[in-house]
């Protein structure tokens, strides 16, 4: 069943209806070819999700009556933050799309020493808006209850400071010959650092990886460096592997 994330003001308590507007209304009417009587799911992305029945279709807005309140039980118990050094081209869009489908709670783009992308602060708002739209569409497709937050681009020093807010922070390093990610996750679970309501940050470097100096600075700031295995992964692959491994070990993949 089609799902839409709507701002809270589009939920009308007095009439027990919702109004679907803009791109969502266009998608519902023109792309999905919805008709009066069809049902869809609407969520405010925070604390309410409802099944609605369409009562009125217009070019710019769709009105629907609330039929049933739904449980919000599709989110992971652990909040996972993906900190991604800005990659080339449209790779960040892929990372956000697939990371959202898997279950990431938020994305923290950042700049590191080997970041190749020429960062333009003037274009940041427009780019972040596009990334947030991609996250919204992916969350709807994956039937999530919430849309991940796309944060503004961090400098390296800002990321190190931000990471202190997480309960656990890992930095993926291809030269790490110590702890692998799987035992790192298992140790953190055993120590009570990973569980419901906890925040876990996974940092991934750019195409050229992190420098030894950055790894040292990260570890001094509280990160733990981990390896994702014996193979060198592309930057757009690493976050998805780390996220999937974490969710498997915490039972989010079933079993």
mmCIF file of C-alpha atoms in Angstrom:
data_model
loop_
_atom_site.group_PDB
_atom_site.id
_atom_site.type_symbol
_atom_site.label_atom_id
_atom_site.label_comp_id
_atom_site.label_asym_id
_atom_site.label_seq_id
_atom_site.Cartn_x
_atom_site.Cartn_y
_atom_site.Cartn_z
ATOM 1 C CA UNK A 1 0.000 0.000 0.000
ATOM 2 C CA UNK A 2 1.294 3.459 -0.909
ATOM 3 C CA UNK A 3 2.650 5.556 1.963
ATOM 4 C CA UNK A 4 3.132 9.323 2.268
ATOM 5 C CA UNK A 5 4.905 11.451 4.845
ATOM 6 C CA UNK A 6 2.988 14.654 5.540
ATOM 7 C CA UNK A 7 3.670 17.721 7.714
ATOM 8 C CA UNK A 8 1.652 17.663 10.975
ATOM 9 C CA UNK A 9 -0.499 20.596 9.817
ATOM 10 C CA UNK A 10 -1.953 18.428 7.028
ATOM 11 C CA UNK A 11 -3.622 16.234 9.671
ATOM 12 C CA UNK A 12 -6.960 17.789 10.670
ATOM 13 C CA UNK A 13 -8.183 16.669 14.091
ATOM 14 C CA UNK A 14 -11.539 18.476 13.901
ATOM 15 C CA UNK A 15 -12.621 16.677 10.728
ATOM 16 C CA UNK A 16 -10.561 13.490 11.106
ATOM 17 C CA UNK A 17 -9.144 14.018 7.638
ATOM 18 C CA UNK A 18 -5.782 14.591 6.000
ATOM 19 C CA UNK A 19 -4.863 16.748 3.031
ATOM 20 C CA UNK A 20 -2.213 15.470 0.630
ATOM 21 C CA UNK A 21 -0.671 18.326 -1.348
ATOM 22 C CA UNK A 22 2.029 19.237 -3.853
ATOM 23 C CA UNK A 23 4.257 16.524 -5.290
ATOM 24 C CA UNK A 24 2.539 13.878 -3.165
ATOM 25 C CA UNK A 25 -0.885 14.800 -4.556
ATOM 26 C CA UNK A 26 0.504 14.740 -8.102
ATOM 27 C CA UNK A 27 2.108 11.352 -7.500
ATOM 28 C CA UNK A 28 -1.067 9.923 -6.011
ATOM 29 C CA UNK A 29 -3.407 11.268 -8.699
ATOM 30 C CA UNK A 30 -1.310 11.200 -11.869
ATOM 31 C CA UNK A 31 1.267 8.464 -11.257
ATOM 32 C CA UNK A 32 -0.648 6.026 -9.035
ATOM 33 C CA UNK A 33 -3.967 6.790 -10.801
ATOM 34 C CA UNK A 34 -5.780 6.801 -7.482
ATOM 35 C CA UNK A 35 -9.573 6.947 -7.350
ATOM 36 C CA UNK A 36 -12.196 7.944 -4.793
ATOM 37 C CA UNK A 37 -12.402 5.188 -2.191
ATOM 38 C CA UNK A 38 -8.776 4.046 -2.534
ATOM 39 C CA UNK A 39 -6.804 3.695 0.695
ATOM 40 C CA UNK A 40 -3.268 4.880 1.444
ATOM 41 C CA UNK A 41 -1.146 5.298 4.569
ATOM 42 C CA UNK A 42 -0.168 8.751 5.856
ATOM 43 C CA UNK A 43 2.441 9.449 8.536
ATOM 44 C CA UNK A 44 3.674 12.622 10.212
ATOM 45 C CA UNK A 45 7.076 10.974 10.541
ATOM 46 C CA UNK A 46 7.128 11.426 14.310
ATOM 47 C CA UNK A 47 4.361 9.815 16.328
ATOM 48 C CA UNK A 48 1.318 9.211 14.155
ATOM 49 C CA UNK A 49 0.484 6.961 11.250
ATOM 50 C CA UNK A 50 -3.002 6.423 9.832
ATOM 51 C CA UNK A 51 -4.865 4.489 7.170
ATOM 52 C CA UNK A 52 -6.993 6.888 5.106
ATOM 53 C CA UNK A 53 -9.658 6.613 2.418
ATOM 54 C CA UNK A 54 -9.662 9.134 -0.435
ATOM 55 C CA UNK A 55 -12.822 11.252 -0.527
ATOM 56 C CA UNK A 56 -11.825 14.026 -2.936
ATOM 57 C CA UNK A 57 -9.287 14.246 -5.767
ATOM 58 C CA UNK A 58 -8.120 17.568 -7.153
ATOM 59 C CA UNK A 59 -5.185 18.685 -9.294
ATOM 60 C CA UNK A 60 -3.237 20.167 -6.402
ATOM 61 C CA UNK A 61 -4.688 18.425 -3.360
ATOM 62 C CA UNK A 62 -6.229 15.152 -2.237
ATOM 63 C CA UNK A 63 -8.548 14.898 0.761
ATOM 64 C CA UNK A 64 -8.918 11.640 2.659
ATOM 65 C CA UNK A 65 -10.784 10.549 5.781
ATOM 66 C CA UNK A 66 -8.944 8.771 8.575
ATOM 67 C CA UNK A 67 -10.078 5.158 8.810
ATOM 68 C CA UNK A 68 -7.688 3.651 11.333
ATOM 69 C CA UNK A 69 -4.753 4.557 13.583
ATOM 70 C CA UNK A 70 -1.755 2.342 12.845
ATOM 71 C CA UNK A 71 1.105 1.135 15.029
ATOM 72 C CA UNK A 72 4.518 2.631 14.312
ATOM 73 C CA UNK A 73 6.660 -0.487 14.525
ATOM 74 C CA UNK A 74 8.834 -0.462 11.407
ATOM 75 C CA UNK A 75 11.831 1.385 12.865
ATOM 76 C CA UNK A 76 15.025 -0.178 14.178
ATOM 77 C CA UNK A 77 15.475 -0.218 17.954
ATOM 78 C CA UNK A 78 18.964 1.270 17.549
ATOM 79 C CA UNK A 79 19.487 4.651 15.874
ATOM 80 C CA UNK A 80 22.336 4.330 13.388
ATOM 81 C CA UNK A 81 23.985 7.482 12.046
ATOM 82 C CA UNK A 82 25.937 7.216 8.809
ATOM 83 C CA UNK A 83 28.746 9.757 8.628
ATOM 84 C CA UNK A 84 29.867 9.829 5.007
ATOM 85 C CA UNK A 85 32.756 11.808 3.563
ATOM 86 C CA UNK A 86 31.378 13.465 0.432
ATOM 87 C CA UNK A 87 31.945 11.130 -2.536
ATOM 88 C CA UNK A 88 32.167 12.011 -6.230
ATOM 89 C CA UNK A 89 29.203 12.382 -8.575
ATOM 90 C CA UNK A 90 25.816 11.193 -7.391
ATOM 91 C CA UNK A 91 27.143 8.486 -5.052
ATOM 92 C CA UNK A 92 25.797 10.319 -2.006
ATOM 93 C CA UNK A 93 22.306 9.994 -3.424
ATOM 94 C CA UNK A 94 22.763 6.223 -3.693
ATOM 95 C CA UNK A 95 24.122 6.030 -0.135
ATOM 96 C CA UNK A 96 21.138 7.967 1.227
ATOM 97 C CA UNK A 97 18.609 5.995 -0.801
ATOM 98 C CA UNK A 98 19.894 2.526 0.075
ATOM 99 C CA UNK A 99 20.884 3.472 3.625
ATOM 100 C CA UNK A 100 17.349 4.716 4.209
ATOM 101 C CA UNK A 101 15.852 1.498 2.847
ATOM 102 C CA UNK A 102 18.046 -0.557 5.182
ATOM 103 C CA UNK A 103 17.147 1.588 8.201
ATOM 104 C CA UNK A 104 19.658 4.385 8.912
ATOM 105 C CA UNK A 105 18.293 7.050 11.281
ATOM 106 C CA UNK A 106 20.333 9.999 9.980
ATOM 107 C CA UNK A 107 23.127 10.948 7.605
ATOM 108 C CA UNK A 108 26.052 13.224 8.437
ATOM 109 C CA UNK A 109 27.940 14.307 5.284
ATOM 110 C CA UNK A 110 31.424 15.625 6.033
ATOM 111 C CA UNK A 111 34.661 16.820 4.501
ATOM 112 C CA UNK A 112 37.939 14.995 5.093
ATOM 113 C CA UNK A 113 41.494 15.377 3.857
ATOM 114 C CA UNK A 114 41.060 13.202 0.780
ATOM 115 C CA UNK A 115 37.586 14.419 -0.160
ATOM 116 C CA UNK A 116 37.709 15.051 -3.911
ATOM 117 C CA UNK A 117 34.445 16.946 -4.252
ATOM 118 C CA UNK A 118 34.750 20.719 -4.523
ATOM 119 C CA UNK A 119 32.447 21.804 -1.723
ATOM 120 C CA UNK A 120 30.315 24.856 -2.490
ATOM 121 C CA UNK A 121 28.543 26.260 0.581
ATOM 122 C CA UNK A 122 26.249 28.362 -1.632
ATOM 123 C CA UNK A 123 24.780 25.203 -3.142
ATOM 124 C CA UNK A 124 24.479 23.355 0.158
ATOM 125 C CA UNK A 125 20.835 24.204 0.907
ATOM 126 C CA UNK A 126 19.631 23.071 -2.512
ATOM 127 C CA UNK A 127 21.684 19.896 -2.375
ATOM 128 C CA UNK A 128 20.554 19.047 1.161
ATOM 129 C CA UNK A 129 16.942 19.612 0.097
ATOM 130 C CA UNK A 130 17.396 17.136 -2.744
ATOM 131 C CA UNK A 131 19.010 14.587 -0.432
ATOM 132 C CA UNK A 132 16.144 14.961 2.038
ATOM 133 C CA UNK A 133 13.635 14.361 -0.760
ATOM 134 C CA UNK A 134 15.499 11.190 -1.758
ATOM 135 C CA UNK A 135 15.373 10.001 1.867
ATOM 136 C CA UNK A 136 11.630 10.719 2.033
ATOM 137 C CA UNK A 137 10.897 8.771 -1.146
ATOM 138 C CA UNK A 138 13.069 5.856 -0.026
ATOM 139 C CA UNK A 139 11.408 5.795 3.405
ATOM 140 C CA UNK A 140 7.980 5.706 1.755
ATOM 141 C CA UNK A 141 9.035 2.887 -0.565
ATOM 142 C CA UNK A 142 10.500 0.896 2.336
ATOM 143 C CA UNK A 143 7.372 1.462 4.492
ATOM 144 C CA UNK A 144 9.323 3.127 7.249
ATOM 145 C CA UNK A 145 7.655 5.151 9.997
ATOM 146 C CA UNK A 146 10.171 7.995 9.911
ATOM 147 C CA UNK A 147 12.279 9.840 7.377
ATOM 148 C CA UNK A 148 16.011 9.953 8.208
ATOM 149 C CA UNK A 149 17.424 13.399 8.885
ATOM 150 C CA UNK A 150 20.050 14.692 6.432
ATOM 151 C CA UNK A 151 22.307 17.041 8.367
ATOM 152 C CA UNK A 152 24.362 19.920 6.994
ATOM 153 C CA UNK A 153 27.892 19.161 5.790
ATOM 154 C CA UNK A 154 30.390 18.989 8.660
ATOM 155 C CA UNK A 155 34.062 19.862 8.677
ATOM 156 C CA UNK A 156 36.334 17.105 9.992
ATOM 157 C CA UNK A 157 36.699 18.837 13.382
ATOM 158 C CA UNK A 158 32.938 19.359 13.618
ATOM 159 C CA UNK A 159 32.310 15.673 12.929
ATOM 160 C CA UNK A 160 34.722 14.619 15.693
ATOM 161 C CA UNK A 161 32.803 16.826 18.098
ATOM 162 C CA UNK A 162 29.391 15.630 16.909
ATOM 163 C CA UNK A 163 30.398 11.990 17.288
ATOM 164 C CA UNK A 164 30.742 12.463 21.042
ATOM 165 C CA UNK A 165 26.928 12.521 21.226
ATOM 166 C CA UNK A 166 26.729 8.902 20.032
ATOM 167 C CA UNK A 167 26.889 5.976 22.442
ATOM 168 C CA UNK A 168 29.293 4.177 20.097
ATOM 169 C CA UNK A 169 31.308 5.630 17.201
ATOM 170 C CA UNK A 170 33.175 3.471 14.694
ATOM 171 C CA UNK A 171 35.400 4.605 11.858
ATOM 172 C CA UNK A 172 35.923 2.209 8.955
ATOM 173 C CA UNK A 173 39.596 1.834 8.083
ATOM 174 C CA UNK A 174 40.849 -0.511 5.391
ATOM 175 C CA UNK A 175 44.280 -0.802 7.048
ATOM 176 C CA UNK A 176 42.840 -1.801 10.400
ATOM 177 C CA UNK A 177 44.504 -5.094 11.357
ATOM 178 C CA UNK A 178 42.922 -5.254 14.782
ATOM 179 C CA UNK A 179 39.211 -5.500 15.448
ATOM 180 C CA UNK A 180 36.723 -6.542 12.805
ATOM 181 C CA UNK A 181 33.257 -4.982 12.841
ATOM 182 C CA UNK A 182 31.362 -8.135 13.853
ATOM 183 C CA UNK A 183 33.217 -8.761 17.146
ATOM 184 C CA UNK A 184 33.170 -5.000 17.795
ATOM 185 C CA UNK A 185 29.368 -5.050 17.572
ATOM 186 C CA UNK A 186 29.097 -8.149 19.749
ATOM 187 C CA UNK A 187 31.352 -6.601 22.397
ATOM 188 C CA UNK A 188 29.344 -3.379 22.412
ATOM 189 C CA UNK A 189 26.078 -5.315 22.770
ATOM 190 C CA UNK A 190 27.511 -7.322 25.679
ATOM 191 C CA UNK A 191 28.659 -4.088 27.349
ATOM 192 C CA UNK A 192 25.188 -2.551 27.025
ATOM 193 C CA UNK A 193 26.418 0.160 24.639
ATOM 194 C CA UNK A 194 24.102 -1.017 21.857
ATOM 195 C CA UNK A 195 20.412 -1.586 22.486
ATOM 196 C CA UNK A 196 17.019 0.117 22.241
ATOM 197 C CA UNK A 197 17.333 3.881 22.220
ATOM 198 C CA UNK A 198 21.113 3.890 21.737
ATOM 199 C CA UNK A 199 22.872 5.891 19.025
ATOM 200 C CA UNK A 200 25.611 4.300 16.916
ATOM 201 C CA UNK A 201 27.702 6.264 14.436
ATOM 202 C CA UNK A 202 29.538 4.628 11.535
ATOM 203 C CA UNK A 203 32.013 6.874 9.701
ATOM 204 C CA UNK A 204 33.092 6.093 6.141
ATOM 205 C CA UNK A 205 35.889 7.845 4.278
ATOM 206 C CA UNK A 206 36.040 9.142 0.700
ATOM 207 C CA UNK A 207 37.316 7.279 -2.368
ATOM 208 C CA UNK A 208 40.921 7.570 -1.151
ATOM 209 C CA UNK A 209 40.116 6.551 2.406
ATOM 210 C CA UNK A 210 41.191 8.210 5.642
ATOM 211 C CA UNK A 211 44.735 9.329 6.340
ATOM 212 C CA UNK A 212 46.656 7.844 9.272
ATOM 213 C CA UNK A 213 46.522 11.260 10.943
ATOM 214 C CA UNK A 214 42.722 11.334 10.679
ATOM 215 C CA UNK A 215 42.455 7.866 12.190
ATOM 216 C CA UNK A 216 44.657 8.977 15.069
ATOM 217 C CA UNK A 217 42.555 12.109 15.628
ATOM 218 C CA UNK A 218 39.344 10.090 15.453
ATOM 219 C CA UNK A 219 40.555 7.573 18.024
ATOM 220 C CA UNK A 220 41.613 10.390 20.315
ATOM 221 C CA UNK A 221 38.072 11.781 19.980
ATOM 222 C CA UNK A 222 36.522 8.463 21.041
ATOM 223 C CA UNK A 223 36.109 6.601 17.742
ATOM 224 C CA UNK A 224 37.102 2.961 17.455
ATOM 225 C CA UNK A 225 38.606 1.935 14.133
ATOM 226 C CA UNK A 226 37.202 -1.253 12.617
ATOM 227 C CA UNK A 227 37.620 -3.306 9.475
ATOM 228 C CA UNK A 228 34.795 -4.458 7.213
ATOM 229 C CA UNK A 229 36.730 -7.499 6.031
ATOM 230 C CA UNK A 230 39.636 -8.498 3.811
ATOM 231 C CA UNK A 231 38.315 -6.818 0.669
ATOM 232 C CA UNK A 232 38.522 -3.127 -0.177
ATOM 233 C CA UNK A 233 35.008 -1.736 -0.544
ATOM 234 C CA UNK A 234 33.931 1.282 -2.540
ATOM 235 C CA UNK A 235 32.919 4.222 -0.388
ATOM 236 C CA UNK A 236 29.279 3.873 -1.486
ATOM 237 C CA UNK A 237 29.325 0.197 -0.457
ATOM 238 C CA UNK A 238 31.003 0.448 2.934
ATOM 239 C CA UNK A 239 28.188 2.224 4.774
ATOM 240 C CA UNK A 240 25.605 -0.287 3.551
ATOM 241 C CA UNK A 241 27.765 -3.237 4.610
ATOM 242 C CA UNK A 242 28.373 -1.750 8.059
ATOM 243 C CA UNK A 243 24.704 -0.894 8.528
ATOM 244 C CA UNK A 244 23.532 -4.349 7.446
ATOM 245 C CA UNK A 245 26.068 -6.104 9.669
ATOM 246 C CA UNK A 246 24.940 -4.072 12.679
ATOM 247 C CA UNK A 247 21.256 -4.756 12.060
ATOM 248 C CA UNK A 248 21.909 -8.468 11.565
ATOM 249 C CA UNK A 249 23.758 -8.725 14.885
ATOM 250 C CA UNK A 250 21.016 -6.804 16.722
ATOM 251 C CA UNK A 251 18.225 -8.969 15.307
ATOM 252 C CA UNK A 252 16.726 -6.415 12.922
ATOM 253 C CA UNK A 253 17.040 -8.815 10.005
ATOM 254 C CA UNK A 254 14.850 -11.427 11.669
ATOM 255 C CA UNK A 255 15.721 -14.544 13.589
#
